[in-house]
Amino acid sequence: MTDAGAIEAVERILNRGGDADDVLRDVLAVLVERGATDWAGIAFHEDESLALGPSVGIDRPAEVETRPIALDGRDVGELWTAPGGDAAVLDRVAVIVSPYVPLDTGGAR
């Protein structure tokens, strides 16, 4: 399903750094372009709910798979994807993008 270079491409983006929104959008684009999923988005914690931030791919599906994104033991967001994607790649990306997901300052998690 996914070429072997998907994680390496994501890691290159993260190593390059830059504006968090641009980095996250580029990572999501790689997931779709490399076939890990048809659609991907990052949801951020805002107050007591999740709000979809950047997303890439086909129209957002009615149902999404979610993977938690945590930083230093704190839940900071979720990776949302179309069902049926490459679980190993998506699970790994949910871990390594955490430094680029903004912290919710509206309350402790």
C-alpha atoms as one frame of an Amber mdcrd trajectory, in Angstrom:
protein
   0.000   0.000   0.000   2.623   2.535   1.068   6.069   2.827  -0.395   8.932
   2.208   2.013   9.958   5.852   1.989   6.864   7.388   3.598   8.323   7.602
   7.100  11.659   8.815   5.749   9.886  11.560   3.788   7.990  12.619   6.899
  11.189  12.626   8.956  12.890  14.859   6.365  10.043  17.358   6.687  10.257
  17.300  10.475  14.042  17.666  10.430  13.764  20.630   8.064  11.412  22.293
  10.549   9.727  25.613   9.986   6.303  27.014  10.715   4.229  24.374  12.543
   1.212  24.734  10.236   3.389  24.336   7.139   5.198  21.322   8.606   1.947
  19.575   9.546   0.371  20.306   6.166   3.471  18.934   4.380   3.409  15.781
   6.533  -0.277  15.212   5.761   0.420  15.697   2.049   3.120  13.017   2.164
   0.712  10.577   3.833  -1.789  11.031   1.014   0.760  11.196  -1.825   2.574
   8.057  -0.629  -0.673   6.086  -0.224  -0.792   5.745   3.557  -4.351   7.131
   3.480  -6.775   8.900   1.146  -7.419  11.742   3.602  -5.600  12.994   6.702
  -6.067  15.825   9.153  -4.777  17.018  12.491  -7.320  17.895  15.179  -6.225
  20.273  17.919  -7.597  20.531  21.424  -9.437  23.811  21.849 -11.040  24.319
  25.226 -12.891  21.064  25.874 -13.260  19.806  22.292 -11.283  18.921  19.182
 -11.135  21.241  16.189  -9.886  20.079  12.809  -6.852  22.002  11.658  -4.967
  21.297   8.447  -6.235  18.463   6.273  -5.230  16.989   2.926  -6.794  14.560
   0.480 -10.223  13.650  -0.763 -13.260  15.051   0.993 -13.278  14.282   4.693
 -14.952  10.903   5.162 -18.083  10.607   7.309 -16.165   8.369   9.693 -12.493
   8.750  10.516  -9.901   6.696  12.302  -8.234   8.569  15.144  -4.803   8.269
  16.652  -3.863  10.261  19.753  -0.988  12.706  19.588   0.775  13.211  22.911
   3.716  15.346  23.970   5.469  14.746  27.273   2.548  12.623  28.439   0.006
  15.307  27.605  -2.731  14.741  25.020  -2.278  17.541  22.461  -4.395  16.407
  19.521  -5.317  13.594  17.179  -4.334  12.384  13.739  -7.558  11.780  11.806
  -7.458   9.611   8.695  -9.731   7.860   6.249 -10.443   4.282   7.348  -8.233
   1.508   6.057  -4.911   3.316   5.851  -1.440   1.965   6.555  -1.697   1.554
  10.331   2.043   1.199  10.961   2.883   4.420   9.115  -0.015   6.377  10.604
   0.718   5.191  14.155   4.350   6.262  13.794   3.458   9.660  12.341   1.070
  10.334  15.241   4.059   9.951  17.560   6.679  11.932  15.670   4.589  15.005
  14.768   3.767  15.832  18.386   6.308  18.677  18.765   4.489  20.570  15.976
   0.999  20.299  17.463   0.183  23.422  19.505  -0.708  23.010  23.140  -4.190
  23.954  24.247  -3.871  26.689  26.833  -7.570  26.487  27.728  -7.156  23.826
  30.389  -5.090  20.901  31.616  -5.348  17.466  30.057
